[in-house]
Coordinates of C-alpha atoms in Angstrom, one line a residue:
X1 CA -1.9 -65.2 67.3
X2 CA 0.5 -63.0 65.3
X3 CA -0.1 -63.1 61.5
X4 CA 2.8 -62.4 59.1
X5 CA 2.5 -61.9 55.3
X6 CA 5.5 -63.0 53.3
X7 CA 6.4 -62.0 49.7
X8 CA 6.5 -65.3 48.0
X9 CA 5.4 -66.7 44.7
X10 CA 4.0 -70.0 46.2
X11 CA 3.0 -71.4 49.6
X12 CA 5.6 -74.0 50.6
X13 CA 3.0 -76.7 50.9
X14 CA 1.2 -76.1 47.6
X15 CA 2.0 -78.8 45.1
X16 CA 1.8 -77.1 41.7
X17 CA 2.0 -79.2 38.5
X18 CA 4.2 -78.2 35.6
X19 CA 1.2 -76.7 33.8
X20 CA 0.1 -74.7 36.8
X21 CA 3.7 -73.6 37.4
X22 CA 3.9 -72.2 33.9
X23 CA 0.4 -70.7 33.8
X24 CA 0.5 -69.1 37.3
X25 CA 4.2 -68.4 37.4
X26 CA 4.5 -70.0 40.8
X27 CA 8.3 -69.8 40.7
X28 CA 8.4 -66.1 39.8
X29 CA 10.3 -67.1 36.6
X30 CA 13.1 -68.9 38.5
X31 CA 12.7 -71.9 40.9
X32 CA 15.6 -70.5 42.9
X33 CA 13.2 -67.9 44.3
X34 CA 11.4 -70.7 46.2
X35 CA 14.6 -71.7 48.1
X36 CA 14.8 -68.5 50.0
X37 CA 11.1 -67.8 50.4
X38 CA 10.5 -71.3 51.8
X39 CA 13.4 -70.7 54.2
X40 CA 11.9 -67.5 55.5
X41 CA 8.5 -69.1 55.8
X42 CA 10.0 -71.9 57.9
X43 CA 12.0 -69.6 60.1
X44 CA 9.0 -67.3 60.9
X45 CA 6.4 -70.0 61.5
X46 CA 6.1 -70.8 65.2
X47 CA 3.3 -71.9 67.6
X48 CA 2.4 -68.3 68.1
X49 CA 2.9 -67.1 64.5
X50 CA 0.8 -67.8 61.5
X51 CA 2.4 -67.2 58.1
X52 CA 0.8 -66.6 54.7
X53 CA 2.2 -65.7 51.3
X54 CA 1.0 -63.0 48.8
X55 CA 1.9 -64.9 45.6
X56 CA 1.8 -65.3 42.8
X57 CA 1.4 -61.5 42.6
X58 CA 4.6 -61.0 44.4
X59 CA 4.9 -57.2 44.5
X60 CA 1.3 -56.6 45.6
X61 CA -1.2 -54.0 44.7
X62 CA -1.1 -50.6 46.5
X63 CA -4.9 -50.8 46.6
X64 CA -4.6 -53.8 48.9
X65 CA -2.7 -51.9 51.6
X66 CA -5.8 -51.3 53.8
X67 CA -6.7 -55.0 53.8
X68 CA -3.1 -56.0 54.6
X69 CA -3.1 -53.5 57.5
X70 CA -6.3 -55.0 58.9
X71 CA -5.3 -58.6 58.5
X72 CA -1.6 -58.9 59.3
X73 CA 0.8 -57.8 62.0
X74 CA 3.9 -57.6 59.7
X75 CA 5.0 -57.9 56.1
X76 CA 8.3 -59.8 55.5
X77 CA 10.0 -59.2 52.2
X78 CA 12.7 -61.7 51.1
X79 CA 14.3 -60.4 47.9
X80 CA 17.1 -61.4 45.6
X81 CA 19.0 -59.0 43.3
X82 CA 16.2 -56.4 43.3
X83 CA 18.4 -53.4 42.7
X84 CA 18.9 -53.9 39.0
X85 CA 17.4 -52.0 36.0
X86 CA 15.0 -54.8 34.9
X87 CA 13.4 -54.9 38.3
X88 CA 12.7 -51.2 38.8
X89 CA 9.1 -51.3 37.6
X90 CA 8.4 -54.0 40.1
X91 CA 10.3 -52.2 42.9
X92 CA 8.2 -49.1 42.3
X93 CA 5.0 -51.1 42.7
X94 CA 6.3 -52.6 45.9
X95 CA 7.4 -49.2 47.2
X96 CA 3.9 -47.7 46.6
X97 CA 2.4 -50.6 48.6
X98 CA 4.9 -50.3 51.5
X99 CA 4.3 -46.5 51.7
X100 CA 0.6 -47.2 52.4
X101 CA 1.2 -49.8 55.1
X102 CA 0.9 -49.0 58.8
X103 CA 2.4 -52.4 59.9
X104 CA 6.1 -53.3 60.3
X105 CA 7.8 -54.1 57.0
X106 CA 11.0 -56.1 57.1
X107 CA 13.3 -56.8 54.1
X108 CA 15.0 -60.1 54.8
X109 CA 17.8 -60.0 52.3
X110 CA 18.2 -57.9 49.2
X111 CA 21.1 -57.3 46.8
X112 CA 22.3 -54.9 44.1
X113 CA 23.5 -56.3 40.8
X114 CA 26.5 -55.2 38.8
X115 CA 29.7 -56.8 37.7
X116 CA 32.3 -58.7 39.7
X117 CA 34.3 -55.5 40.1
X118 CA 31.5 -53.9 42.1
X119 CA 31.0 -51.0 39.7
X120 CA 28.7 -48.6 41.5
X121 CA 28.3 -46.4 38.5
X122 CA 26.4 -49.2 36.8
X123 CA 23.6 -48.9 39.4
X124 CA 23.7 -45.1 39.9
X125 CA 20.8 -44.6 37.6
X126 CA 18.6 -46.6 40.2
X127 CA 19.5 -44.4 43.1
X128 CA 16.3 -42.4 43.5
X129 CA 14.0 -45.4 43.2
X130 CA 16.1 -47.4 45.6
X131 CA 16.3 -44.5 48.0
X132 CA 12.5 -44.2 48.0
X133 CA 12.1 -47.9 48.6
X134 CA 14.6 -48.1 51.5
X135 CA 13.2 -44.9 53.1
X136 CA 9.7 -46.5 53.0
X137 CA 11.0 -49.7 54.6
X138 CA 13.1 -48.1 57.3
X139 CA 10.1 -45.9 58.3
X140 CA 8.5 -49.2 59.3
X141 CA 11.5 -51.3 60.6
X142 CA 14.6 -51.0 62.7
X143 CA 17.0 -52.0 59.9
X144 CA 17.3 -53.6 56.5
X145 CA 18.9 -56.9 55.8
X146 CA 21.2 -57.1 52.7
X147 CA 23.0 -60.0 51.0
X148 CA 26.6 -58.8 51.3
X149 CA 29.1 -55.9 51.8
X150 CA 28.7 -54.6 48.3
X151 CA 25.0 -53.9 48.7
X152 CA 25.6 -52.5 52.2
X153 CA 28.2 -50.1 50.9
X154 CA 25.9 -49.1 48.1
X155 CA 23.1 -48.2 50.5
X156 CA 25.4 -46.4 52.9
X157 CA 26.5 -44.2 50.1
X158 CA 22.9 -43.4 49.5
X159 CA 22.8 -42.2 53.1
X160 CA 21.4 -45.2 55.0
X161 CA 23.1 -46.5 58.1
X162 CA 20.6 -49.0 59.5
X163 CA 21.9 -51.7 57.2
X164 CA 22.9 -55.2 58.3
X165 CA 24.6 -57.9 56.2
X166 CA 22.8 -61.2 56.7
X167 CA 23.4 -63.1 53.5
X168 CA 20.6 -65.2 52.0
X169 CA 18.1 -66.9 54.2
X170 CA 18.2 -70.0 52.1
X171 CA 21.6 -70.9 53.5
X172 CA 20.0 -71.0 57.0
X173 CA 17.3 -73.4 56.0
X174 CA 18.5 -76.1 58.4
X175 CA 19.2 -73.8 61.3
X176 CA 22.1 -73.6 63.7
X177 CA 25.0 -76.1 63.6
X178 CA 24.7 -76.8 59.9
X179 CA 27.9 -77.8 58.1
X180 CA 28.7 -78.6 54.4
X181 CA 30.8 -81.5 53.2
X182 CA 34.1 -81.2 51.4
X183 CA 35.6 -83.5 48.7
X184 CA 36.4 -87.1 49.5
X185 CA 38.9 -88.6 47.2
X186 CA 38.8 -87.8 43.5
X187 CA 36.1 -87.9 40.8
X188 CA 36.1 -90.8 38.4
X189 CA 34.1 -91.4 35.1
X190 CA 31.3 -93.0 37.0
X191 CA 30.9 -90.0 39.4
X192 CA 27.5 -88.4 39.3
X193 CA 27.8 -84.7 38.5
X194 CA 25.1 -82.0 38.7
X195 CA 25.5 -78.7 37.0
X196 CA 23.8 -75.3 36.6
X197 CA 24.5 -72.9 33.8
X198 CA 23.8 -69.2 32.9
X199 CA 24.7 -68.8 29.2
X200 CA 24.4 -64.9 29.3
X201 CA 27.0 -64.8 32.0
X202 CA 29.6 -66.8 30.1
X203 CA 31.2 -64.2 27.8
X204 CA 34.5 -66.0 27.6
X205 CA 33.1 -69.5 27.2
X206 CA 34.7 -70.7 30.4
X207 CA 31.6 -72.2 31.8
X208 CA 30.7 -73.8 28.4
X209 CA 34.2 -75.4 28.4
X210 CA 33.5 -76.9 31.9
X211 CA 30.2 -78.2 30.7
X212 CA 32.0 -79.9 27.8
X213 CA 34.5 -81.3 30.3
X214 CA 31.7 -82.8 32.4
X215 CA 30.0 -84.4 29.4
X216 CA 33.3 -85.7 28.0
X217 CA 34.8 -87.1 31.2
X218 CA 31.7 -88.3 33.2
X219 CA 29.0 -90.6 32.2
X220 CA 26.4 -89.5 34.7
X221 CA 25.8 -85.7 34.3
X222 CA 22.5 -84.0 35.2
X223 CA 21.6 -80.5 34.1
X224 CA 19.3 -78.6 36.4
X225 CA 17.9 -75.6 34.6
X226 CA 15.9 -73.1 36.7
X227 CA 14.0 -70.6 34.6
X228 CA 10.4 -70.7 33.3
X229 CA 11.5 -70.7 29.7
X230 CA 13.5 -73.9 30.4
X231 CA 10.5 -75.5 32.0
X232 CA 8.4 -74.5 29.0
X233 CA 10.9 -76.1 26.6
X234 CA 10.9 -79.4 28.6
X235 CA 7.2 -79.4 29.0
X236 CA 6.2 -78.6 25.4
X237 CA 9.3 -79.7 23.4
X238 CA 10.4 -78.1 20.2
X239 CA 11.0 -78.9 16.5
X240 CA 14.8 -78.5 16.7
X241 CA 15.4 -82.2 15.8
X242 CA 13.2 -81.9 12.8
X243 CA 14.6 -78.6 11.6
X244 CA 18.2 -79.2 12.6
X245 CA 18.2 -76.1 14.7
X246 CA 21.0 -75.8 17.3
X247 CA 22.8 -73.2 19.4
X248 CA 25.7 -73.0 21.8
X249 CA 23.4 -72.4 24.7
X250 CA 20.9 -75.1 25.9
X251 CA 17.9 -73.4 24.4
X252 CA 16.9 -76.3 22.1
X253 CA 16.4 -80.0 22.7
X254 CA 19.3 -80.6 20.3
X255 CA 21.8 -79.3 22.8
X256 CA 24.0 -82.0 24.4
X257 CA 22.7 -81.0 27.9
X258 CA 19.1 -81.7 26.7
X259 CA 19.8 -85.2 25.6
X260 CA 17.5 -88.0 27.0
X261 CA 18.0 -88.7 30.7
X262 CA 20.3 -85.7 31.2
X263 CA 17.9 -82.8 32.2
X264 CA 15.5 -82.4 35.1
X265 CA 13.6 -79.3 36.2
X266 CA 12.4 -79.4 39.9
X267 CA 9.2 -77.6 40.6
X268 CA 9.8 -77.3 44.4
X269 CA 12.8 -77.0 46.7
X270 CA 12.1 -80.3 48.4
X271 CA 12.2 -82.4 45.2
X272 CA 15.1 -80.3 44.0
X273 CA 17.2 -81.0 47.1
X274 CA 16.1 -84.7 47.1
X275 CA 17.2 -85.1 43.4
X276 CA 20.6 -83.4 44.1
X277 CA 21.3 -85.7 47.0
X278 CA 21.7 -88.5 44.5
X279 CA 24.8 -86.8 43.1
X280 CA 28.4 -86.7 44.2
X281 CA 29.3 -83.1 43.1
X282 CA 27.6 -80.0 41.8
X283 CA 29.0 -76.9 40.1
X284 CA 27.8 -74.0 38.0
X285 CA 27.0 -70.4 37.8
X286 CA 23.6 -70.5 39.5
X287 CA 23.7 -69.4 43.1
X288 CA 20.7 -71.3 44.4
X289 CA 21.5 -74.3 42.2
X290 CA 24.7 -74.6 44.3
X291 CA 22.9 -73.7 47.6
X292 CA 20.4 -76.5 46.9
X293 CA 23.2 -78.9 46.5
X294 CA 24.9 -77.8 49.7
X295 CA 21.6 -78.2 51.6
X296 CA 21.4 -81.7 50.2
X297 CA 24.8 -82.5 51.6
X298 CA 26.6 -82.5 48.3
X299 CA 30.0 -80.7 47.7
X300 CA 29.5 -77.8 45.4
X301 CA 31.5 -75.1 43.6
X302 CA 29.9 -71.8 42.6
X303 CA 31.3 -70.0 39.6
X304 CA 30.8 -66.4 40.6
X305 CA 30.2 -64.1 37.6
X306 CA 28.7 -60.9 39.0
X307 CA 28.3 -58.9 42.2
X308 CA 25.3 -60.8 43.5
X309 CA 26.9 -64.2 43.3
X310 CA 30.3 -62.9 44.5
X311 CA 29.2 -60.9 47.5
X312 CA 27.1 -63.8 48.8
X313 CA 29.9 -66.3 48.2
X314 CA 32.3 -64.1 50.1
X315 CA 30.0 -63.4 53.0
X316 CA 28.7 -66.9 53.4
X317 CA 32.0 -68.5 52.8
X318 CA 30.7 -70.6 49.9
X319 CA 33.2 -72.6 48.0
X320 CA 33.6 -70.5 44.8
X321 CA 35.8 -69.4 42.0
X322 CA 35.5 -66.2 40.0
X323 CA 34.4 -67.5 36.5
X324 CA 36.8 -65.0 34.9
X325 CA 39.8 -66.5 36.8
X326 CA 39.2 -70.1 36.0
X327 CA 42.2 -71.2 33.9
X328 CA 41.8 -72.7 30.5
X329 CA 41.9 -76.5 30.6
X330 CA 40.4 -76.7 34.1
X331 CA 38.3 -79.8 34.5
X332 CA 35.3 -80.7 36.7
X333 CA 37.7 -82.9 38.7
X334 CA 39.9 -79.9 39.3
X335 CA 37.0 -77.9 40.6
X336 CA 36.1 -80.8 42.9
X337 CA 39.6 -80.9 44.4
X338 CA 39.5 -77.1 44.9
X339 CA 36.4 -77.1 47.1
X340 CA 37.2 -75.5 50.4
X341 CA 34.6 -75.7 53.1
X342 CA 36.7 -74.0 55.9
X343 CA 35.3 -70.5 55.7
X344 CA 31.7 -71.6 55.5
X345 CA 31.9 -74.1 58.4
X346 CA 34.0 -71.9 60.7
X347 CA 31.8 -68.9 60.3
X348 CA 28.3 -70.5 59.9
X349 CA 27.2 -70.3 63.5
X350 CA 28.2 -66.6 63.9
X351 CA 26.4 -65.7 60.7
X352 CA 23.3 -67.6 61.7
X353 CA 23.3 -65.8 65.0
X354 CA 23.6 -62.5 63.2
X355 CA 20.6 -63.5 61.0
X356 CA 18.6 -64.5 64.1
X357 CA 19.4 -61.3 65.9
X358 CA 18.3 -59.3 62.8
X359 CA 14.9 -61.0 62.9
X360 CA 14.6 -60.3 66.6
X361 CA 15.6 -56.7 66.3
X362 CA 12.8 -56.2 63.8
X363 CA 10.2 -57.9 66.0
X364 CA 10.2 -61.3 64.2
X365 CA 10.5 -64.5 66.2
X366 CA 12.1 -67.5 64.5
X367 CA 11.4 -71.2 65.0
X368 CA 15.0 -72.0 66.2
X369 CA 15.1 -69.3 69.0
X370 CA 11.4 -69.3 69.8
X371 CA 9.9 -72.5 68.6
X372 CA 10.3 -76.2 67.7
X373 CA 13.3 -75.7 65.4
X374 CA 11.1 -76.1 62.3
X375 CA 9.9 -79.6 63.2
X376 CA 6.2 -78.8 62.4
X377 CA 7.2 -77.3 59.1
X378 CA 9.3 -80.3 58.1
X379 CA 6.5 -82.7 59.2
X380 CA 4.0 -80.9 57.0
X381 CA 6.6 -80.9 54.1
X382 CA 7.0 -84.7 54.5
X383 CA 3.2 -85.2 54.3
X384 CA 2.9 -83.1 51.1
X385 CA 3.1 -85.0 47.8
X386 CA 4.9 -82.9 45.3
X387 CA 5.1 -83.6 41.6
X388 CA 8.3 -85.1 40.4
X389 CA 10.9 -83.0 38.6
X390 CA 10.0 -82.4 34.9
X391 CA 12.0 -84.2 32.2
X392 CA 11.7 -83.6 28.5
X393 CA 8.2 -84.7 27.4
X394 CA 9.6 -86.0 24.2
X395 CA 11.5 -88.7 26.1
X396 CA 8.2 -90.5 27.0
X397 CA 5.8 -89.4 24.2
X398 CA 5.3 -90.7 20.8
X399 CA 7.8 -88.9 18.6
X400 CA 5.4 -87.8 15.9
X401 CA 2.8 -86.6 18.5
X402 CA 5.6 -84.7 20.4
X403 CA 6.7 -83.0 17.2
X404 CA 3.2 -82.0 16.3
X405 CA 2.5 -80.6 19.7
X406 CA 5.8 -78.7 19.7
X407 CA 5.1 -77.4 16.2
X408 CA 1.7 -76.1 17.3
X409 CA 3.2 -74.5 20.4
X410 CA 5.9 -72.7 18.4
X411 CA 3.2 -71.5 16.0
X412 CA 1.2 -70.1 19.0
X413 CA 4.3 -68.5 20.4
X414 CA 5.2 -66.9 17.1
X415 CA 1.6 -65.6 16.7
X416 CA 1.8 -64.3 20.3
X417 CA 5.1 -62.5 19.5
X418 CA 3.6 -61.0 16.4
X419 CA 0.5 -59.9 18.3
X420 CA 2.8 -58.4 20.9
X421 CA 4.7 -56.4 18.3
X422 CA 1.4 -55.3 16.7
X423 CA 0.1 -54.4 20.2
X424 CA 3.2 -52.4 20.8
X425 CA 2.9 -50.5 17.5
X426 CA -0.8 -49.9 18.3
X427 CA 0.1 -48.6 21.7
X428 CA 2.7 -46.3 20.2
X429 CA 0.1 -45.1 17.7
X430 CA -2.4 -44.4 20.5
X431 CA 0.2 -42.5 22.4
X432 CA 1.1 -40.5 19.3
X433 CA -2.6 -39.9 18.7
X434 CA -3.1 -38.7 22.2
X435 CA -0.1 -36.4 21.9
X436 CA -1.4 -35.0 18.6
X437 CA -4.8 -34.5 20.3
X438 CA -3.2 -32.6 23.1
X439 CA -1.3 -30.5 20.6
X440 CA -4.5 -29.8 18.6
X441 CA -6.4 -28.8 21.7
X442 CA -3.5 -26.5 22.6
X443 CA -3.7 -24.9 19.2
X444 CA -7.5 -24.6 19.5
X445 CA -7.1 -22.9 22.9
X446 CA -4.5 -20.5 21.5
X447 CA -6.7 -19.8 18.5
X448 CA -9.7 -19.1 20.7
X449 CA -7.6 -16.8 22.8
X450 CA -6.4 -14.9 19.7
X451 CA -10.0 -14.6 18.5
X452 CA -11.0 -13.0 21.8
X453 CA -8.1 -10.6 21.6
X454 CA -9.0 -9.6 18.1
X455 CA -12.6 -9.1 19.1
X456 CA -11.6 -6.9 22.0
X457 CA -9.3 -4.9 19.6
X458 CA -12.2 -4.5 17.1
X459 CA -14.5 -3.2 19.8
X460 CA -11.9 -0.9 21.2
X461 CA -10.6 0.3 17.8
X462 CA -13.2 3.1 17.0
X463 CA -12.7 4.6 20.5
X464 CA -8.9 4.4 20.1
X465 CA -9.1 6.0 16.6
X466 CA -11.3 8.8 17.9
X467 CA -8.9 9.5 20.7
X468 CA -6.0 9.6 18.3
X469 CA -7.9 12.1 16.0
X470 CA -8.7 14.3 18.9
X471 CA -5.0 14.3 20.1
X472 CA -3.9 15.2 16.5
X473 CA -6.4 18.1 16.3
X474 CA -5.4 19.4 19.7
X475 CA -1.7 19.4 18.7
X476 CA -2.6 21.3 15.5
X477 CA -4.8 23.9 17.4
X478 CA -2.1 24.8 20.0
X479 CA 0.2 26.6 17.5
X480 CA -2.7 28.7 16.2
X481 CA -3.6 29.8 19.7
X482 CA 0.0 30.7 20.4
X483 CA 0.3 32.9 17.3
X484 CA -3.0 34.7 18.0

């Protein structure tokens, strides 16, 4: 039986609690990562193929290369927006691992991240590291799968031609023949609306205005945050109610999106999709927040705000608007009416075939072309009992107890931050000390060399002085001989 290792933070059938998710980072800081890693796991698992994951240490350890070579027949690497400055340290680690592998290595979707104008200058500083990674991968595979045309163009400019646009595997979760629903009628105040939100991507406040529109015009609004810091806030709580702390972004429990009954954090794709299926419409800036809604059969509108969201929306035909082009005064009801599923539904089968062909070209069977269509995977999923989505703990706990726990957690976090700063200063001092030590050793070496040179001069000086005296005497004797 063939054995494939997948880069994934968590095995699809592992049911991790909120505490375990935070401690072990089983979502790799964003639960959206599990949507595409689960999809690749499902696709590659067949009667003749066993699949395992390498998480939670996603990028591996180069020292494990020999064990991976011995145990597995291939290494599949689903990635998101890996070509960005903040991921370079992780990409370097992954590159060193790949360079030591003898087995096939297949990248199943990767993207570069810049602005919506596809500014390549913004990623030019990553070129050498990206080139080294792609070279290592293509030495072990027939081609590399990328998320969209922008990333494909970027890699071609770096000199790589074995590049195929495949989109994101998450959108192929249900296999061939999948279709997404469009709007039916109009939204009313009782309509159930789900939303995702990325505060740092909302420079003009457009997304915030749409959030306000949702809260103002609809009584059933659910906010689905995705990052570990959001989960920590819901799990531990905070003292913002007590201190009166607030912010425009939903980073405190005092924010309107964090009000009781309004926020849920799914720990797994299955519970995420199931929860979204109870809604009538979803919108927001999170790519996989909208993908999860579409997989649940719910109309969704992605607000594209950078190259990664835009190139995927364009290639996959996802209903989307560029966030910067949403007019002032636009309401959630307006977005709902603008949902257009035509591009997605017309092109889905062709895109899925391209994805399936990419896998086959790289020696990977998939459950739809070579198996049971994912039936065994879905049956195992149905048997797995996953924890429910996390809601603010303060909603069910005694208020005083919740406040005390939150206060203690904040004190611990603050102490950790101070310790981190002190550790940083200590590291800087150690680096400076090591540099000074190197300089001192260099001075000592130079001093030793000078001492040796002086010693040689001192030993040679009497002989040199005698030679000079003899030369002077000879010069003085020559004129006397000539006169005689």
